[in-house]
XYZ file of C-alpha atoms in Angstrom:
611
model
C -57.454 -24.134 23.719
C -60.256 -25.780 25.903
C -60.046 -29.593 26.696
C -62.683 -32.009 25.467
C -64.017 -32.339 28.857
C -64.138 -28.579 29.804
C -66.919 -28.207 26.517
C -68.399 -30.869 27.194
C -69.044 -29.839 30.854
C -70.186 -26.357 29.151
C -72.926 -28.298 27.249
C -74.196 -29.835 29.959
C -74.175 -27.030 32.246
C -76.132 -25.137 29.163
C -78.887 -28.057 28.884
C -79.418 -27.170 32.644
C -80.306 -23.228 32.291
C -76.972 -22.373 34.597
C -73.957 -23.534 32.458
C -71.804 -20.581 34.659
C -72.615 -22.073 38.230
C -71.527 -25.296 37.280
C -68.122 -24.215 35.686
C -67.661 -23.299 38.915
C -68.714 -26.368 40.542
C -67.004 -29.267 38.335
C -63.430 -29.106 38.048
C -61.497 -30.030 34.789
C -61.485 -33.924 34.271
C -58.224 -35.543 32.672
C -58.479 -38.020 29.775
C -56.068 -40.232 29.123
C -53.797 -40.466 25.327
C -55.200 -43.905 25.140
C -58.860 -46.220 24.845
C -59.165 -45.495 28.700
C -61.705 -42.500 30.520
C -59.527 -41.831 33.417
C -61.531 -39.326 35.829
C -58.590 -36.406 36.878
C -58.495 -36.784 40.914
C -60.584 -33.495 41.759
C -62.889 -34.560 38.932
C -66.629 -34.782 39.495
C -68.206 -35.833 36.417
C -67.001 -37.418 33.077
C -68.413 -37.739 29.427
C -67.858 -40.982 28.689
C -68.538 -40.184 24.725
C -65.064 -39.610 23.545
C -63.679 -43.177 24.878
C -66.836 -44.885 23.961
C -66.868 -47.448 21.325
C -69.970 -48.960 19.851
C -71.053 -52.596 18.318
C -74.645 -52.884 16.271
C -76.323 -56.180 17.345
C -78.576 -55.813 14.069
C -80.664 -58.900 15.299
C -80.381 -57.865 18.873
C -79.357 -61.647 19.916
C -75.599 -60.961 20.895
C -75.410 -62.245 25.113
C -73.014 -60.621 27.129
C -70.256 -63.545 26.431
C -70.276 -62.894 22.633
C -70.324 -59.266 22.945
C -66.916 -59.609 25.364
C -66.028 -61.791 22.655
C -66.170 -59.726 19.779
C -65.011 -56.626 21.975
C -61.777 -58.985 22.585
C -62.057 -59.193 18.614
C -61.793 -55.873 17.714
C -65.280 -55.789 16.122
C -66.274 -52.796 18.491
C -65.425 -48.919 16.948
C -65.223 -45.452 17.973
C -68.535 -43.291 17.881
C -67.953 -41.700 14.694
C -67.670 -37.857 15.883
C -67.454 -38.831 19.342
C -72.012 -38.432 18.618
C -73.882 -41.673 20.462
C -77.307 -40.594 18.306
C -77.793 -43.330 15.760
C -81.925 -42.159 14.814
C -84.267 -44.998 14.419
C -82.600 -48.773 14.333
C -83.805 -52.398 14.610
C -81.629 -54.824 16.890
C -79.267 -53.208 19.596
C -76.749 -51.614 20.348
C -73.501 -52.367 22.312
C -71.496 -49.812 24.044
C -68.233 -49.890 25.454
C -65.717 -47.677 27.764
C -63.057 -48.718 29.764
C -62.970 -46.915 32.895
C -59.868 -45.688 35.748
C -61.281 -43.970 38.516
C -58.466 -41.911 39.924
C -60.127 -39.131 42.161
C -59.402 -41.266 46.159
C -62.906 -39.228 47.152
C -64.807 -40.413 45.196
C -65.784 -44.369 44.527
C -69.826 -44.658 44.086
C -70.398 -43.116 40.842
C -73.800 -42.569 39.288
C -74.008 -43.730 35.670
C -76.560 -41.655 33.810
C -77.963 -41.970 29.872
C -79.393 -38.347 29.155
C -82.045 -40.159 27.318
C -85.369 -40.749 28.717
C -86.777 -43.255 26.060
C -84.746 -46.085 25.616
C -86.777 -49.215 26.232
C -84.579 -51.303 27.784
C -80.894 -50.743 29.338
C -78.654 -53.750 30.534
C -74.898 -52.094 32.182
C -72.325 -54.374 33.077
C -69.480 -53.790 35.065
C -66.767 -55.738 34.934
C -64.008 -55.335 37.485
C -60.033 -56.749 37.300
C -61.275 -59.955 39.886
C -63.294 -61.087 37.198
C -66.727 -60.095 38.635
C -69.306 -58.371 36.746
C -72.182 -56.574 38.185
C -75.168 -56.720 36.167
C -77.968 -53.294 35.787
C -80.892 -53.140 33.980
C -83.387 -50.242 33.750
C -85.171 -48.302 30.797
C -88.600 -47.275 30.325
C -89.998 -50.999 30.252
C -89.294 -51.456 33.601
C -91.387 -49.256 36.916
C -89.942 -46.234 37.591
C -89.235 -46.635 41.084
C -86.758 -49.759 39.782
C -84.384 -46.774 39.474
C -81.087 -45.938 41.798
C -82.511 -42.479 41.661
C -85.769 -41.239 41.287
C -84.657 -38.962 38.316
C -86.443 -38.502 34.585
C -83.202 -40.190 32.976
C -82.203 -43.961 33.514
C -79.128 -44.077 35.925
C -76.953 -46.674 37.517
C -75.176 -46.818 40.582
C -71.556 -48.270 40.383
C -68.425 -48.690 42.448
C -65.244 -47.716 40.677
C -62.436 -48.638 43.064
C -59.568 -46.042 42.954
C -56.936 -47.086 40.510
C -58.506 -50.523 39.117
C -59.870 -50.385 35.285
C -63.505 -51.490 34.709
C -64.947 -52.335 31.702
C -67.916 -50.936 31.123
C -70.003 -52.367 28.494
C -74.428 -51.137 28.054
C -76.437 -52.952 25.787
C -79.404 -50.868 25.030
C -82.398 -51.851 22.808
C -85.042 -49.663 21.864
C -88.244 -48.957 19.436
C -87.375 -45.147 19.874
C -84.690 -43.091 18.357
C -81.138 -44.907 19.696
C -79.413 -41.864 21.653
C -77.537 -42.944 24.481
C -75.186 -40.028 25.800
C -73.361 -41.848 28.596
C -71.800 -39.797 31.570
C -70.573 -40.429 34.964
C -71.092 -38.050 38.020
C -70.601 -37.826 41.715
C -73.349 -38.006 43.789
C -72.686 -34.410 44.786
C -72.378 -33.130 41.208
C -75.476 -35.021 40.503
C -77.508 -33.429 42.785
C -76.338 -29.914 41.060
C -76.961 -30.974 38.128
C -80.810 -32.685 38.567
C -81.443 -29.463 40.610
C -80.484 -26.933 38.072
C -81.997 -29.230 35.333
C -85.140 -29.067 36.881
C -84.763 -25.384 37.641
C -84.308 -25.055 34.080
C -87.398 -27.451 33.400
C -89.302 -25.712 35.358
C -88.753 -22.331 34.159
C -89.987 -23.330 30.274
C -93.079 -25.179 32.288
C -93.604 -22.013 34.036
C -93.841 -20.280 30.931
C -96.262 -22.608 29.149
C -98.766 -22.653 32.442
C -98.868 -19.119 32.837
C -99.600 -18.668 29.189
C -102.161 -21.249 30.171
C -103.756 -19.309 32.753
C -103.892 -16.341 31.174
C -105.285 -17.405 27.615
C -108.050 -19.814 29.699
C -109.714 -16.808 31.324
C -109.281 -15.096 27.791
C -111.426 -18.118 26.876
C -113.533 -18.016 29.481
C -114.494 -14.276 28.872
C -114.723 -13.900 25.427
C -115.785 -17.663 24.332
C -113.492 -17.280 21.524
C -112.593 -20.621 19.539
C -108.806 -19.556 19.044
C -108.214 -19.376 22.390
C -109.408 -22.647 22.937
C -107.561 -24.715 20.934
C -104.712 -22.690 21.476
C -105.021 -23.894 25.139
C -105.288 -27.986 23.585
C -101.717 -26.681 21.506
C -100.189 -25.754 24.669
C -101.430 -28.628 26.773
C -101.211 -30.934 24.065
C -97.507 -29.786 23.053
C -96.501 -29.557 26.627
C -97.673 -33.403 26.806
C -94.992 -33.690 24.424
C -92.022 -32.740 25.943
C -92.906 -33.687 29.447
C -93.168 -37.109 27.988
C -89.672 -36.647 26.019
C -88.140 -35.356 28.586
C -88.983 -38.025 31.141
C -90.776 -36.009 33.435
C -94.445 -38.335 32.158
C -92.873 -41.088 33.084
C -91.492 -40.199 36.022
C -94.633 -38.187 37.631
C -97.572 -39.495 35.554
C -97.409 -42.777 34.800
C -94.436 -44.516 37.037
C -95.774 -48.114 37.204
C -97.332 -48.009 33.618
C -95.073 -49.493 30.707
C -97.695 -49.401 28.121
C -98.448 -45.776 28.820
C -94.105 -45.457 28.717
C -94.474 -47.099 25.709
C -97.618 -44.975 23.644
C -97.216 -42.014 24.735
C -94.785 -40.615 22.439
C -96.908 -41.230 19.398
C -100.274 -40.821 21.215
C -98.970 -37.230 22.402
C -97.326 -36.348 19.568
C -100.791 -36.675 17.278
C -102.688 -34.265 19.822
C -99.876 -31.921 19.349
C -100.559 -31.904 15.712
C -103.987 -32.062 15.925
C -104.195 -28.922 18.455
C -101.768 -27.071 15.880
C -103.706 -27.687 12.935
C -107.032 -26.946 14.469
C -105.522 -23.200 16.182
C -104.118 -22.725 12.214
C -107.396 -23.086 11.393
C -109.345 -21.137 13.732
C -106.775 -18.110 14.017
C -106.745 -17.835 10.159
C -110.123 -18.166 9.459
C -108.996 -20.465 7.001
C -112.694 -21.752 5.947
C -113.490 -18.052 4.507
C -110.284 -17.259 3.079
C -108.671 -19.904 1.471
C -111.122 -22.959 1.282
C -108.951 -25.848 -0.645
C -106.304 -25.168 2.437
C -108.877 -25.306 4.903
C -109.991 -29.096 3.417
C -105.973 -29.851 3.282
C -106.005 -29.034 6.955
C -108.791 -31.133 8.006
C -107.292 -33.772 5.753
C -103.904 -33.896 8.109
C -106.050 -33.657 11.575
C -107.879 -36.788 10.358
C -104.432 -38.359 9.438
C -103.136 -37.570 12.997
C -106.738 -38.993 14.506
C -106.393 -42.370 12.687
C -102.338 -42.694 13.500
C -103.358 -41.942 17.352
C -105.927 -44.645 17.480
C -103.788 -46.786 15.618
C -100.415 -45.966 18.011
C -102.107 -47.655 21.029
C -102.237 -51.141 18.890
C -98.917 -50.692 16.656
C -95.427 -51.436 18.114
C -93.614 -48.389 19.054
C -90.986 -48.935 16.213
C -93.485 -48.479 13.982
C -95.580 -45.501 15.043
C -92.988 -43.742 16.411
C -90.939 -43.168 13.421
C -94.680 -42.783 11.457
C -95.450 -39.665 13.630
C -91.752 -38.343 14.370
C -91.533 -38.158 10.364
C -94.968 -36.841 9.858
C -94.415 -33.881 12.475
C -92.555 -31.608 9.495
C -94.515 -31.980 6.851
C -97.681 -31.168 9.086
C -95.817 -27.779 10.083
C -94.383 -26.808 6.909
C -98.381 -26.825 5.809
C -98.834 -24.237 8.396
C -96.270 -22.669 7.312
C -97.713 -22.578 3.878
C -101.262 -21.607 4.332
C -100.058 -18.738 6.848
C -98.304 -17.544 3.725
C -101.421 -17.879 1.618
C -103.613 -15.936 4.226
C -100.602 -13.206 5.090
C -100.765 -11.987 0.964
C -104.551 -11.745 1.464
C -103.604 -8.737 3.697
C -104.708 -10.568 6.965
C -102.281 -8.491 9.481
C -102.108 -11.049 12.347
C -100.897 -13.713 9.667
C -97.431 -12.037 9.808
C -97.111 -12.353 13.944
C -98.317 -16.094 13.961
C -95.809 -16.525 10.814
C -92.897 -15.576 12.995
C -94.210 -17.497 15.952
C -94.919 -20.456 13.197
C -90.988 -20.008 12.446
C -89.768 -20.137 15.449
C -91.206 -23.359 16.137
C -90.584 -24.562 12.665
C -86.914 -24.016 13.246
C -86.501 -25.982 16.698
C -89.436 -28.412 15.612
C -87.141 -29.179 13.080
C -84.061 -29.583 14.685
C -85.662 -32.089 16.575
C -86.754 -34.326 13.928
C -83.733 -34.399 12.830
C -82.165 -35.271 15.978
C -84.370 -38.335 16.541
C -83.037 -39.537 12.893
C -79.761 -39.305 13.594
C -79.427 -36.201 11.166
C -77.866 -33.990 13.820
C -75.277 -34.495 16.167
C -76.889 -33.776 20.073
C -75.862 -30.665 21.341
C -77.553 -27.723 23.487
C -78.977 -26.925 20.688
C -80.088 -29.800 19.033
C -81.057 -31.249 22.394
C -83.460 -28.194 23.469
C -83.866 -25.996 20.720
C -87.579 -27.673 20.096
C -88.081 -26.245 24.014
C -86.769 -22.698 23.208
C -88.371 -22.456 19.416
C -92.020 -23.616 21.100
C -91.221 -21.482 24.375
C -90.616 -18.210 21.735
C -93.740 -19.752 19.589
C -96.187 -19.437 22.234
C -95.371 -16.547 23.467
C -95.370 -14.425 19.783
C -98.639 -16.627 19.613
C -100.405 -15.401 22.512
C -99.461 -12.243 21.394
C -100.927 -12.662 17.849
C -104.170 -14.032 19.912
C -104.107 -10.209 21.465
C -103.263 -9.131 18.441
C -105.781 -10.557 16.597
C -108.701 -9.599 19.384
C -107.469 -6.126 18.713
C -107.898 -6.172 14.890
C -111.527 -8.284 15.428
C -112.755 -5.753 17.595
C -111.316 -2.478 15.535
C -113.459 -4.130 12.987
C -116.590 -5.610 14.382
C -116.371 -1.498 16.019
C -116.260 -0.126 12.261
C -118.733 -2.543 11.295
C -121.580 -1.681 14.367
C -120.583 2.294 13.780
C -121.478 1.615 10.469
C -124.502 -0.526 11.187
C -125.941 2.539 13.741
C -125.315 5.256 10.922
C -127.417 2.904 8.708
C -129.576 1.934 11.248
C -130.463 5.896 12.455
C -131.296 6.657 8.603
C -133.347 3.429 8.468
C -135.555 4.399 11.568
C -135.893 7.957 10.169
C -136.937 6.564 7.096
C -139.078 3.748 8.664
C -140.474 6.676 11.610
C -141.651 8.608 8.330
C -143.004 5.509 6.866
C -144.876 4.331 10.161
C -146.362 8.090 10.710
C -147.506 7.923 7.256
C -148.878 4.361 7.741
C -150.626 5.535 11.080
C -151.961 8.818 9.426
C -153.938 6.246 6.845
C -154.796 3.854 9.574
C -155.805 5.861 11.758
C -158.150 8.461 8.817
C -159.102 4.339 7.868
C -160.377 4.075 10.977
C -162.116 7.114 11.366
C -163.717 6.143 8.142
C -164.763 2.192 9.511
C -166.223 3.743 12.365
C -168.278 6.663 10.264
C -169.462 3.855 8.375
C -170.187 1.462 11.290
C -172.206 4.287 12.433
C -174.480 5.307 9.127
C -177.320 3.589 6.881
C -175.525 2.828 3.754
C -178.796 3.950 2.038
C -179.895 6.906 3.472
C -176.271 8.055 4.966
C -178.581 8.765 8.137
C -177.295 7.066 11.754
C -178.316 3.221 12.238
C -180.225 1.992 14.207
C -177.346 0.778 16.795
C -175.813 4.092 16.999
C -179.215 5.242 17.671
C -179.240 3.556 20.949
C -175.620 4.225 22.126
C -176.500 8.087 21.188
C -179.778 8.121 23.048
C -178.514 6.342 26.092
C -176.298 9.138 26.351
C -178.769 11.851 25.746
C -181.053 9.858 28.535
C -178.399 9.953 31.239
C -177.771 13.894 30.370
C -181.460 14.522 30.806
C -181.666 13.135 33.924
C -178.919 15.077 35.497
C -180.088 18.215 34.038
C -183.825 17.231 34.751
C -184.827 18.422 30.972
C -186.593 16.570 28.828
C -186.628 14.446 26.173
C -189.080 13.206 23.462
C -188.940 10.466 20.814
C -190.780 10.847 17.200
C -191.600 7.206 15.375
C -191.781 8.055 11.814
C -193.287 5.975 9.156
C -194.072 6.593 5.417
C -197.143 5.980 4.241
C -198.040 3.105 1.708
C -193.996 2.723 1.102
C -194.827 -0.290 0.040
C -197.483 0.721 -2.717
C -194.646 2.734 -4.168
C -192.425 -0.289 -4.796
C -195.052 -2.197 -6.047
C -195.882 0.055 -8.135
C -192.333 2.081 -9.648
C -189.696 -0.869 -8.339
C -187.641 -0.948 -5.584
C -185.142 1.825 -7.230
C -187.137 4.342 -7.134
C -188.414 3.254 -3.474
C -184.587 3.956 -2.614
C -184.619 7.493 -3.937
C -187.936 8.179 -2.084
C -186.020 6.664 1.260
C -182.931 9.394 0.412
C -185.586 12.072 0.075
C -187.282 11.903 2.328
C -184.348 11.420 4.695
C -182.867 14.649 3.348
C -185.992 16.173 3.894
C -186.214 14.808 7.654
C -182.476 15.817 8.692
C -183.121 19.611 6.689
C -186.319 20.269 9.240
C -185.000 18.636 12.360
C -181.290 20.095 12.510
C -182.181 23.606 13.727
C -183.896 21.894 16.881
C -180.656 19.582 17.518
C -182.275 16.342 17.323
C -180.847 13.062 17.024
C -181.878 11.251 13.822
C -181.558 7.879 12.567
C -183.072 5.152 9.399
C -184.960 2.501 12.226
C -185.352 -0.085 9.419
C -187.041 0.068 6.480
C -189.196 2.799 5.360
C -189.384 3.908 9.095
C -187.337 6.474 10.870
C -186.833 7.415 14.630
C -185.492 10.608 15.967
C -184.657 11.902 19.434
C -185.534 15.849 20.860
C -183.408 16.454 23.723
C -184.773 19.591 25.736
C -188.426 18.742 24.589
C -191.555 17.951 26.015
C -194.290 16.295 24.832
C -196.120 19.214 23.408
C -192.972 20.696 21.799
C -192.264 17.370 20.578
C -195.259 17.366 19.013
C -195.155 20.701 17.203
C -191.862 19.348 15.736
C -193.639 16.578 14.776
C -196.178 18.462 12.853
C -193.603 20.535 11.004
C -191.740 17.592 9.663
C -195.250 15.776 8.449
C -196.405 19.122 6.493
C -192.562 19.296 5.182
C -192.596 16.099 3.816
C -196.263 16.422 2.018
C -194.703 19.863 1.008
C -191.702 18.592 -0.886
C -192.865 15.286 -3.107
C -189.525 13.035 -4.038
C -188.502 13.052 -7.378
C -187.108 10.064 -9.460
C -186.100 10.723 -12.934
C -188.948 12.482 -14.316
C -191.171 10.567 -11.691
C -192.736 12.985 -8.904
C -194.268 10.867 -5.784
C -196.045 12.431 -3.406
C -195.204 10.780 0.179
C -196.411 11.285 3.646
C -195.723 10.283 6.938
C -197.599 9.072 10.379
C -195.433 9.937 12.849
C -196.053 8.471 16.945
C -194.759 11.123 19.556
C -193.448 10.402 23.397
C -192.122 11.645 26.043
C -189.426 9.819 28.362
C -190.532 9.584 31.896
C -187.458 10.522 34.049
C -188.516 9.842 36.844
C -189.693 6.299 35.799
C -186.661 5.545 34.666
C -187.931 4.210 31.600
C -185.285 1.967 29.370
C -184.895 2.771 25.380
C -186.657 -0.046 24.658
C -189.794 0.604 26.882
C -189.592 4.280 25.361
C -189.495 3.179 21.542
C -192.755 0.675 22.534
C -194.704 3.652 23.881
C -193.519 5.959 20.895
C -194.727 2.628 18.581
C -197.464 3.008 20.074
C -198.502 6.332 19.455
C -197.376 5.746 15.732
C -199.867 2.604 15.482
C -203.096 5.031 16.561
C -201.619 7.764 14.075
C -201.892 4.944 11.440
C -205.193 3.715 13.025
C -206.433 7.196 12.620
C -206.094 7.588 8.696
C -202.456 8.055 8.420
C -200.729 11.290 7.745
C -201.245 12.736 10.791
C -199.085 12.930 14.495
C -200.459 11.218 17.651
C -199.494 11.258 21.156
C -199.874 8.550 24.373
């Protein structure tokens, strides 16, 4: 069978990471049959746990006399199960060992409380002269105050080889009362503090390269989740460098109020960051809605408790946000249930994460309420269950990405299959649409460029056209004449039958005008009114005006009809030809041709006349 001493030096080689090297390195220690922690003569370190006995200053007023008093009394008693964890307690707490140093080697010893949150630790030593040699330290005090610059309080003391001291630690705190008491050499010490932080350092490793690596996820995908599962691991590594000392020790050595807050202060990010990455990584707004308010509910719990933990006393927050740590994780447990049944396959990974942290999360609580006795286990299981819980979590983050972008993939493969048959469609639509536009447009510009009366060219086509025709005849040096046309009397005939039938005498005689001109290829167009212009491109002035005499006998030849009306109509008509060489404009060409139709006019009408 083992000896107390060798398991207990097997825990704390285990809390270190390297419970094998120092097995090697600390021999057995001898205790002795009675109330007295003798250390064996090749000892190195001691638990002082199993000789330990303990008075409960409930009103924390007890001086040093009246605690000798009542130790002389018999009002001190064993630890019960040799544990020194007592959970959250008003007043303080009195401890006691009785200690015979007989290892000739060794007689500065280093007095350490694995604890790094008691407020305030008084040791006494009280030697066989009658002396006593008063310590104080504890997280109330600067950090440099220490004997050693180390995350737990410690307390150098002489033990002179075969003389009994008395030991006796008064330690009063607002945070969970766990004072684990042990002795080392100064060489053991250093092993230990070196393969503690080893140890430390390892899990720290862990959490900053899952850090690393999630913040350039972040930073390359922008992805919430990854976010705030970077605030969870800073936030939860806050945590436990501030349990653990290590705050204290490295980031804030000469402040006591930050010693003092930053439990509960740290401890509400933590829960804040874990509820927010539930949250996000379950989507919890679109698939379960009541949970998602639930959620929200407990972040602004935690947001209200953290402002209010930098004005409450320690014993009160503390305990507040210690207690309210379970119930915050069991909810994630809960609504990671709800989402897992909705078939949501990285629910199940972040599940087991979510149990592995549960379980050491757990353990803890119930370590800083006395619940459980401190052991490896108990001690740093909330280290190994979040070290395990961050790393399935990262994995469900990757796991996660993978499923988002499987499906965002199905849904834009799915999108282009019903985007291609949309363009088709719309392609068909829009050739269809441009077809009518564009047979739309042909039509607007037909009818830009006709006489809605006569369905003969206007006037301002007439122009554009001839300008045309001009420029050809100059380069080709042909001619080209221009016939003024005019009805005669028009305006007897609406007088006399109405301006109806003056229309169907205007389409007439149009009809009858573009029927005689089209053989010779002339341009024809309604110039306003009853008169008409037309253009003879390749024509002089005398074939011009042989044209010209055609169309006036056609019209006398073919009277317009209007019902059962028959009008006779004629026409003067004024003919020109363009001077090419003169490079006449339009407009000095249709004032000569106007010209010519005034003397046909002057002359009697019906009849063709030439300048």
């Amino acid at each position: 069978m083992r000896s107390p001493h060798t398991t207990s030096r097997r825990r704390r080689g285990l809390s270190a990471g390297l419970w094998l090297l120092l097995l090697a390195c600390f021999p057995l220690v001898a205790t002795a049959t009675d109330s007295s922690a003798r250390i064996a003569a090749d000892a190195s370190y001691l638990p002082l746990a199993p000789q330990t006995t303990y008075l409960h200053d409930a009103d924390g007023t007890t001086t040093i006399e009246g605690a000798k008093r009542q130790l002389d009394d018999g009002r001190f008693v064993p630890l019960p199960n040799g544990d020194a964890s007592f959970g959250f307690q008003t007043g303080a707490f009195w401890f006691h060992v009785r200690v015979t140093n007989q290892n000739p080697r060794e007689q500065r010893w280093l007095l350490v409380q694995q604890y790094a949150l008691s407020d305030r630790i008084d040791v006494y030593a009280r030697y066989p002269d009658g002396r006593t040699v008063h310590h104080t330290g504890g997280d109330s005090f600067p950090f440099e105050q220490r004997s050693i610059r180390y995350r737990h309080p410690n307390f150098w003391l002489d033990l002179p080889t075969g003389e009994e001291v008395d030991l006796l630690v008064r330690v009063q705190s607002q945070s969970s009362m766990q004072v684990p008491l042990f002795l080392y050499t100064p060489a053991a010490f250093a092993e230990l503090s070196r393969d503690g932080q080893l140890g430390i350092g390892i899990y720290y490793g862990i959490l900053l390269a899952l850090f690393f690596y999630n913040l350039v996820l972040w930073l390359v995908l922008r992805d919430g989740s990854y976010f705030w599962y970077l605030f969870h691991i800073s936030a939860f590594g806050l945590v436990l460098f501030t349990l653990n000392g290590l705050g204290f020790e490295y980031l804030w050595p000469h402040s006591t109020w930050l010693a003092d807050k930053s439990v509960p202060l740290s401890v509400c990010l933590a829960q804040i960051g874990m509820q927010q990455f539930a949250r996000t990584f379950l989507d919890l707004n679109t698939r379960w809605r009541l949970g998602d308010r639930i959620s929200k509910a407990i972040i602004a719990f935690f947001v209200l408790l953290g402002i209010a933990a930098t004005q409450l006393p320690y014993h009160v927050a503390t305990p507040i946000a210690s207690a309210a740590v379970f119930p915050s994780i069991v909810w994630i447990a809960v609504i990671t249930l709800m989402v897992v049944r909705t078939g949501y396959r990285p629910a199940k990974v972040f599940l087991l994460a979510w149990a592995m942290f549960l379980l050491g999360t757990g353990i803890f609580v119930a370590l800083a309420f006395g619940l459980l006795p401190k052991t490896f286990i108990t001690e740093y299981g909330v280290q190994i269950g979040s070290a395990l819980e961050m790393l399935l979590l990262s994995v469900a983050l990757g796991y996660r990405y993978a499923a988002l972008r499987n499906e965002n993939e199905r849904i834009v493969r799915d999108a282009k299959n019903s985007l291609e048959a949309q363009v088709v469609e719309r392609t068909g639509e829009l050739r269809q649409a441009m077809s009518e536009l564009e047979s739309a447009h042909h039509r607007l510009r037909e009818s830009s460029r006709l006489d809605g009366l006569t369905d003969l060219y206007n006037r301002t086509h007439f122009r554009e056209a001839f300008e045309h025709l001009l420029s050809q005849s100059r380069n080709s040096q042909r001619p080209i004449s221009l016939l003024m046309i005019d009805l005669d009397h028009f305006k007897r005939i609406n007088d006399t039958y109405g301006h109806l039938v003056g229309d169907d005498c205007l389409r007439c005689t149009s009809n009858t005008l573009a029927e005689t001109l089209r053989p010779h290829g002339a341009l024809l167009a309604r110039f306003g009114g009853e008169e008409f212009i037309a253009a003879l491109p390749g024509m002089g002035l005398g074939e011009a005006s042989v044209v010209a005499e055609e169309l006036r006998q056609a019209l006398r030849a073919q009277p317009c009809r209007s019902g059962e009306l028959v009008i006779a109509v004629s026409a003067s008509i004024g003919v020109h030809c363009v001077d090419l060489e003169a490079r006449d404009s339009l407009e000095s060409a249709l004032q000569v041709a106007d010209q010519a139709l005034y003397a046909a006019k002057a002359e009697g009408r019906d009849c063709v006349r030439t300048l």
